[in-house]
């Protein structure tokens, strides 16, 4: 497969700010959200859910400048990620030189997104807000050391992006969007695609992560097909597999909670 034509990709106009300048602005803004999440929130409480929604809103605001990376625009939509670049280089879709040019930019962007997610405690608040969806561990289980599964953080970021889009859609429902709002919508959609892709690219390392990934797949199916997603999923390729996997996860959860 021929490599992508990136000859004009790195030409920055006089009015465009450098990567270092953008990164400096982002670092300066990180302290603004450090105290958004209360230290103690009851799992599943209204306060936890409100804090989760507030964090999602702040995530949207603070992550918006990170969509200003035209160098990373993917030919088929979305943005290049470090993982995607590696796979593209291994498949011969881009050259080593192109990878070397784009990888530091993609890595910088992902670092900033990770810092925002960390500062806003997205993973923690997601778990607290959705506490009712997880089985309760016994005292014996609680004493055993646990290793965080990387897919859980990826899912939390994607859930955040989906919540941001839901809130944005509600804010413009029933009226014509302004040009600025259309630009904002495009940025939010790119974040949706990027965070979804990150989930699908992350391999769970624990049983908890595998179960969460199945539930996430069902969540995405509901977003795509609506409330009657189960019936529509059966008409799609692998729909039966998804439903069977979800049933197995739910059955296992019920057994653990019995």
mmCIF file of N, CA, C and O in Angstrom, residues 34-100:
data_model
loop_
_atom_site.group_PDB
_atom_site.id
_atom_site.type_symbol
_atom_site.label_atom_id
_atom_site.label_comp_id
_atom_site.label_asym_id
_atom_site.label_seq_id
_atom_site.Cartn_x
_atom_site.Cartn_y
_atom_site.Cartn_z
ATOM 1 N N UNK A 34 -8.425 20.906 39.739
ATOM 2 C CA UNK A 34 -7.882 19.955 40.709
ATOM 3 C C UNK A 34 -8.836 19.666 41.849
ATOM 4 O O UNK A 34 -8.835 18.583 42.414
ATOM 5 N N UNK A 35 -9.685 20.649 42.226
ATOM 6 C CA UNK A 35 -10.561 20.455 43.386
ATOM 7 C C UNK A 35 -12.009 20.235 42.995
ATOM 8 O O UNK A 35 -12.899 20.415 43.817
ATOM 9 N N UNK A 36 -12.278 19.858 41.741
ATOM 10 C CA UNK A 36 -13.656 19.685 41.290
ATOM 11 C C UNK A 36 -14.329 18.508 41.966
ATOM 12 O O UNK A 36 -15.520 18.534 42.235
ATOM 13 N N UNK A 37 -13.574 17.437 42.223
ATOM 14 C CA UNK A 37 -14.168 16.228 42.793
ATOM 15 C C UNK A 37 -13.997 16.217 44.299
ATOM 16 O O UNK A 37 -12.890 16.322 44.802
ATOM 17 N N UNK A 38 -15.097 16.102 45.058
ATOM 18 C CA UNK A 38 -14.984 16.044 46.521
ATOM 19 C C UNK A 38 -14.174 14.837 46.947
ATOM 20 O O UNK A 38 -14.114 13.825 46.258
ATOM 21 N N UNK A 39 -13.546 14.954 48.135
ATOM 22 C CA UNK A 39 -12.692 13.867 48.623
ATOM 23 C C UNK A 39 -13.502 12.620 48.938
ATOM 24 O O UNK A 39 -13.065 11.504 48.716
ATOM 25 N N UNK A 40 -14.708 12.793 49.483
ATOM 26 C CA UNK A 40 -15.521 11.658 49.885
ATOM 27 C C UNK A 40 -16.898 11.751 49.223
ATOM 28 O O UNK A 40 -17.609 12.731 49.418
ATOM 29 N N UNK A 41 -17.237 10.740 48.488
ATOM 30 C CA UNK A 41 -18.556 10.659 47.855
ATOM 31 C C UNK A 41 -19.088 9.253 48.044
ATOM 32 O O UNK A 41 -18.363 8.279 47.859
ATOM 33 N N UNK A 42 -20.341 9.149 48.434
ATOM 34 C CA UNK A 42 -20.935 7.830 48.619
ATOM 35 C C UNK A 42 -21.155 7.176 47.263
ATOM 36 O O UNK A 42 -21.728 7.796 46.361
ATOM 37 N N UNK A 43 -20.700 5.927 47.082
ATOM 38 C CA UNK A 43 -20.908 5.232 45.804
ATOM 39 C C UNK A 43 -22.385 5.184 45.433
ATOM 40 O O UNK A 43 -23.236 4.840 46.244
ATOM 41 N N UNK A 44 -22.693 5.552 44.185
ATOM 42 C CA UNK A 44 -24.060 5.509 43.692
ATOM 43 C C UNK A 44 -24.937 6.651 44.130
ATOM 44 O O UNK A 44 -26.117 6.701 43.769
ATOM 45 N N UNK A 45 -24.395 7.603 44.899
ATOM 46 C CA UNK A 45 -25.202 8.702 45.425
ATOM 47 C C UNK A 45 -25.472 9.753 44.352
ATOM 48 O O UNK A 45 -24.787 9.822 43.321
ATOM 49 N N UNK A 46 -26.474 10.591 44.631
ATOM 50 C CA UNK A 46 -26.778 11.692 43.718
ATOM 51 C C UNK A 46 -25.595 12.641 43.601
ATOM 52 O O UNK A 46 -25.316 13.200 42.535
ATOM 53 N N UNK A 47 -24.864 12.817 44.715
ATOM 54 C CA UNK A 47 -23.688 13.685 44.702
ATOM 55 C C UNK A 47 -22.594 13.127 43.797
ATOM 56 O O UNK A 47 -21.938 13.882 43.072
ATOM 57 N N UNK A 48 -22.410 11.800 43.842
ATOM 58 C CA UNK A 48 -21.400 11.173 42.987
ATOM 59 C C UNK A 48 -21.767 11.333 41.517
ATOM 60 O O UNK A 48 -20.908 11.615 40.671
ATOM 61 N N UNK A 49 -23.045 11.164 41.196
ATOM 62 C CA UNK A 49 -23.485 11.301 39.811
ATOM 63 C C UNK A 49 -23.353 12.745 39.334
ATOM 64 O O UNK A 49 -22.983 13.000 38.176
ATOM 65 N N UNK A 50 -23.667 13.692 40.228
ATOM 66 C CA UNK A 50 -23.520 15.097 39.866
ATOM 67 C C UNK A 50 -22.052 15.456 39.644
ATOM 68 O O UNK A 50 -21.715 16.196 38.707
ATOM 69 N N UNK A 51 -21.175 14.925 40.496
ATOM 70 C CA UNK A 51 -19.742 15.181 40.340
ATOM 71 C C UNK A 51 -19.225 14.582 39.036
ATOM 72 O O UNK A 51 -18.372 15.169 38.364
ATOM 73 N N UNK A 52 -19.739 13.406 38.667
ATOM 74 C CA UNK A 52 -19.352 12.768 37.404
ATOM 75 C C UNK A 52 -19.776 13.629 36.212
ATOM 76 O O UNK A 52 -18.996 13.865 35.288
ATOM 77 N N UNK A 53 -21.007 14.157 36.245
ATOM 78 C CA UNK A 53 -21.468 15.009 35.153
ATOM 79 C C UNK A 53 -20.645 16.294 35.068
ATOM 80 O O UNK A 53 -20.298 16.749 33.970
ATOM 81 N N UNK A 54 -20.318 16.861 36.224
ATOM 82 C CA UNK A 54 -19.504 18.077 36.229
ATOM 83 C C UNK A 54 -18.110 17.807 35.669
ATOM 84 O O UNK A 54 -17.559 18.622 34.920
ATOM 85 N N UNK A 55 -17.539 16.663 36.030
ATOM 86 C CA UNK A 55 -16.213 16.311 35.517
ATOM 87 C C UNK A 55 -16.244 16.114 34.004
ATOM 88 O O UNK A 55 -15.319 16.524 33.300
ATOM 89 N N UNK A 56 -17.316 15.495 33.506
ATOM 90 C CA UNK A 56 -17.454 15.306 32.058
ATOM 91 C C UNK A 56 -17.522 16.653 31.342
ATOM 92 O O UNK A 56 -16.924 16.850 30.275
ATOM 93 N N UNK A 57 -18.258 17.597 31.942
ATOM 94 C CA UNK A 57 -18.373 18.926 31.341
ATOM 95 C C UNK A 57 -17.015 19.614 31.297
ATOM 96 O O UNK A 57 -16.625 20.192 30.265
ATOM 97 N N UNK A 58 -16.275 19.539 32.411
ATOM 98 C CA UNK A 58 -14.959 20.141 32.446
ATOM 99 C C UNK A 58 -13.986 19.446 31.491
ATOM 100 O O UNK A 58 -13.134 20.091 30.875
ATOM 101 N N UNK A 59 -14.133 18.133 31.375
ATOM 102 C CA UNK A 59 -13.275 17.384 30.445
ATOM 103 C C UNK A 59 -13.475 17.885 29.020
ATOM 104 O O UNK A 59 -12.523 18.057 28.262
ATOM 105 N N UNK A 60 -14.737 18.131 28.643
ATOM 106 C CA UNK A 60 -15.033 18.629 27.310
ATOM 107 C C UNK A 60 -14.381 19.984 27.073
ATOM 108 O O UNK A 60 -13.782 20.235 26.021
ATOM 109 N N UNK A 61 -14.481 20.868 28.075
ATOM 110 C CA UNK A 61 -13.926 22.214 27.937
ATOM 111 C C UNK A 61 -12.409 22.175 27.819
ATOM 112 O O UNK A 61 -11.805 22.801 26.940
ATOM 113 N N UNK A 62 -11.780 21.407 28.699
ATOM 114 C CA UNK A 62 -10.326 21.408 28.754
ATOM 115 C C UNK A 62 -9.679 20.572 27.659
ATOM 116 O O UNK A 62 -8.516 20.806 27.289
ATOM 117 N N UNK A 63 -10.413 19.600 27.136
ATOM 118 C CA UNK A 63 -9.855 18.774 26.063
ATOM 119 C C UNK A 63 -10.065 19.396 24.690
ATOM 120 O O UNK A 63 -9.439 18.956 23.717
ATOM 121 N N UNK A 64 -10.906 20.414 24.598
ATOM 122 C CA UNK A 64 -11.217 20.999 23.292
ATOM 123 C C UNK A 64 -9.977 21.491 22.546
ATOM 124 O O UNK A 64 -9.845 21.252 21.338
ATOM 125 N N UNK A 65 -9.009 22.170 23.216
ATOM 126 C CA UNK A 65 -7.807 22.594 22.473
ATOM 127 C C UNK A 65 -7.011 21.431 21.902
ATOM 128 O O UNK A 65 -6.254 21.617 20.945
ATOM 129 N N UNK A 66 -7.179 20.244 22.459
ATOM 130 C CA UNK A 66 -6.414 19.094 21.978
ATOM 131 C C UNK A 66 -6.933 18.562 20.648
ATOM 132 O O UNK A 66 -6.344 17.656 20.067
ATOM 133 N N UNK A 67 -8.052 19.125 20.187
ATOM 134 C CA UNK A 67 -8.527 18.764 18.852
ATOM 135 C C UNK A 67 -7.858 19.626 17.779
ATOM 136 O O UNK A 67 -8.053 19.399 16.594
ATOM 137 N N UNK A 68 -7.075 20.608 18.224
ATOM 138 C CA UNK A 68 -6.384 21.498 17.295
ATOM 139 C C UNK A 68 -5.031 20.915 16.909
ATOM 140 O O UNK A 68 -3.981 21.504 17.127
ATOM 141 N N UNK A 69 -5.078 19.691 16.397
ATOM 142 C CA UNK A 69 -3.873 18.999 15.940
ATOM 143 C C UNK A 69 -4.110 18.523 14.506
ATOM 144 O O UNK A 69 -4.262 17.330 14.262
ATOM 145 N N UNK A 70 -4.166 19.433 13.546
ATOM 146 C CA UNK A 70 -4.433 19.016 12.159
ATOM 147 C C UNK A 70 -3.385 18.052 11.629
ATOM 148 O O UNK A 70 -3.649 17.296 10.693
ATOM 149 N N UNK A 71 -2.185 18.082 12.226
ATOM 150 C CA UNK A 71 -1.152 17.141 11.790
ATOM 151 C C UNK A 71 -1.587 15.691 11.969
ATOM 152 O O UNK A 71 -1.123 14.802 11.258
ATOM 153 N N UNK A 72 -2.511 15.466 12.937
ATOM 154 C CA UNK A 72 -2.915 14.099 13.264
ATOM 155 C C UNK A 72 -4.227 13.687 12.608
ATOM 156 O O UNK A 72 -4.736 12.617 12.908
ATOM 157 N N UNK A 73 -4.782 14.531 11.742
ATOM 158 C CA UNK A 73 -6.028 14.160 11.070
ATOM 159 C C UNK A 73 -5.823 12.886 10.253
ATOM 160 O O UNK A 73 -4.931 12.809 9.411
ATOM 161 N N UNK A 74 -6.668 11.900 10.522
ATOM 162 C CA UNK A 74 -6.560 10.622 9.809
ATOM 163 C C UNK A 74 -7.311 10.715 8.486
ATOM 164 O O UNK A 74 -8.372 11.350 8.412
ATOM 165 N N UNK A 75 -6.802 10.106 7.426
ATOM 166 C CA UNK A 75 -7.476 10.196 6.122
ATOM 167 C C UNK A 75 -8.917 9.703 6.132
ATOM 168 O O UNK A 75 -9.746 10.158 5.337
ATOM 169 N N UNK A 76 -9.239 8.762 6.997
ATOM 170 C CA UNK A 76 -10.595 8.218 7.041
ATOM 171 C C UNK A 76 -11.430 8.804 8.166
ATOM 172 O O UNK A 76 -12.513 8.306 8.464
ATOM 173 N N UNK A 77 -10.942 9.861 8.818
ATOM 174 C CA UNK A 77 -11.661 10.469 9.923
ATOM 175 C C UNK A 77 -11.006 10.153 11.248
ATOM 176 O O UNK A 77 -10.281 9.174 11.382
ATOM 177 N N UNK A 78 -11.288 10.983 12.253
ATOM 178 C CA UNK A 78 -10.665 10.775 13.543
ATOM 179 C C UNK A 78 -9.230 11.283 13.541
ATOM 180 O O UNK A 78 -8.813 12.051 12.671
ATOM 181 N N UNK A 79 -8.465 10.856 14.526
ATOM 182 C CA UNK A 79 -7.094 11.323 14.675
ATOM 183 C C UNK A 79 -6.152 10.136 14.843
ATOM 184 O O UNK A 79 -6.517 9.109 15.400
ATOM 185 N N UNK A 80 -4.933 10.309 14.340
ATOM 186 C CA UNK A 80 -3.911 9.294 14.557
ATOM 187 C C UNK A 80 -3.610 9.171 16.041
ATOM 188 O O UNK A 80 -3.493 10.169 16.751
ATOM 189 N N UNK A 81 -3.450 7.949 16.517
ATOM 190 C CA UNK A 81 -2.977 7.678 17.864
ATOM 191 C C UNK A 81 -1.612 7.013 17.765
ATOM 192 O O UNK A 81 -1.205 6.542 16.684
ATOM 193 N N UNK A 82 -0.889 6.942 18.877
ATOM 194 C CA UNK A 82 0.414 6.283 18.837
ATOM 195 C C UNK A 82 0.262 4.817 18.453
ATOM 196 O O UNK A 82 1.064 4.278 17.687
ATOM 197 N N UNK A 83 -0.771 4.174 18.981
ATOM 198 C CA UNK A 83 -1.000 2.762 18.641
ATOM 199 C C UNK A 83 -1.366 2.613 17.166
ATOM 200 O O UNK A 83 -0.887 1.709 16.478
ATOM 201 N N UNK A 84 -2.228 3.519 16.683
ATOM 202 C CA UNK A 84 -2.625 3.456 15.279
ATOM 203 C C UNK A 84 -1.464 3.697 14.342
ATOM 204 O O UNK A 84 -1.347 3.063 13.284
ATOM 205 N N UNK A 85 -0.578 4.612 14.711
ATOM 206 C CA UNK A 85 0.601 4.882 13.895
ATOM 207 C C UNK A 85 1.520 3.667 13.838
ATOM 208 O O UNK A 85 2.066 3.335 12.774
ATOM 209 N N UNK A 86 1.697 2.996 14.980
ATOM 210 C CA UNK A 86 2.548 1.813 15.007
ATOM 211 C C UNK A 86 1.987 0.725 14.103
ATOM 212 O O UNK A 86 2.711 0.097 13.321
ATOM 213 N N UNK A 87 0.685 0.518 14.191
ATOM 214 C CA UNK A 87 0.063 -0.510 13.354
ATOM 215 C C UNK A 87 0.160 -0.144 11.870
ATOM 216 O O UNK A 87 0.385 -1.013 11.021
ATOM 217 N N UNK A 88 -0.018 1.152 11.574
ATOM 218 C CA UNK A 88 0.059 1.588 10.179
ATOM 219 C C UNK A 88 1.466 1.403 9.630
ATOM 220 O O UNK A 88 1.655 0.992 8.480
ATOM 221 N N UNK A 89 2.476 1.678 10.451
ATOM 222 C CA UNK A 89 3.855 1.482 10.006
ATOM 223 C C UNK A 89 4.145 0.001 9.805
ATOM 224 O O UNK A 89 4.775 -0.391 8.806
ATOM 225 N N UNK A 90 3.666 -0.826 10.734
ATOM 226 C CA UNK A 90 3.899 -2.266 10.611
ATOM 227 C C UNK A 90 3.200 -2.848 9.385
ATOM 228 O O UNK A 90 3.681 -3.824 8.802
ATOM 229 N N UNK A 91 2.059 -2.238 8.997
ATOM 230 C CA UNK A 91 1.320 -2.731 7.832
ATOM 231 C C UNK A 91 1.797 -2.107 6.527
ATOM 232 O O UNK A 91 1.307 -2.454 5.456
ATOM 233 N N UNK A 92 2.759 -1.197 6.614
ATOM 234 C CA UNK A 92 3.263 -0.563 5.411
ATOM 235 C C UNK A 92 2.393 0.562 4.896
ATOM 236 O O UNK A 92 2.564 1.015 3.760
ATOM 237 N N UNK A 93 1.473 1.053 5.724
ATOM 238 C CA UNK A 93 0.583 2.129 5.287
ATOM 239 C C UNK A 93 1.258 3.494 5.384
ATOM 240 O O UNK A 93 0.871 4.432 4.688
ATOM 241 N N UNK A 94 2.234 3.628 6.277
ATOM 242 C CA UNK A 94 3.040 4.837 6.371
ATOM 243 C C UNK A 94 4.498 4.415 6.468
ATOM 244 O O UNK A 94 4.810 3.289 6.840
ATOM 245 N N UNK A 95 5.383 5.334 6.128
ATOM 246 C CA UNK A 95 6.810 5.034 6.192
ATOM 247 C C UNK A 95 7.335 5.249 7.609
ATOM 248 O O UNK A 95 6.683 5.873 8.452
ATOM 249 N N UNK A 96 8.544 4.751 7.841
ATOM 250 C CA UNK A 96 9.186 4.967 9.139
ATOM 251 C C UNK A 96 9.393 6.463 9.381
ATOM 252 O O UNK A 96 9.216 6.963 10.501
ATOM 253 N N UNK A 97 9.759 7.193 8.340
ATOM 254 C CA UNK A 97 9.971 8.637 8.479
ATOM 255 C C UNK A 97 8.672 9.344 8.868
ATOM 256 O O UNK A 97 8.678 10.254 9.723
ATOM 257 N N UNK A 98 7.580 8.938 8.256
ATOM 258 C CA UNK A 98 6.288 9.532 8.600
ATOM 259 C C UNK A 98 5.897 9.207 10.036
ATOM 260 O O UNK A 98 5.387 10.058 10.767
ATOM 261 N N UNK A 99 6.163 7.969 10.434
ATOM 262 C CA UNK A 99 5.904 7.577 11.822
ATOM 263 C C UNK A 99 6.721 8.440 12.773
ATOM 264 O O UNK A 99 6.206 8.926 13.796
ATOM 265 N N UNK A 100 7.997 8.634 12.464
ATOM 266 C CA UNK A 100 8.883 9.402 13.338
ATOM 267 C C UNK A 100 8.442 10.856 13.451
ATOM 268 O O UNK A 100 8.658 11.505 14.487
#
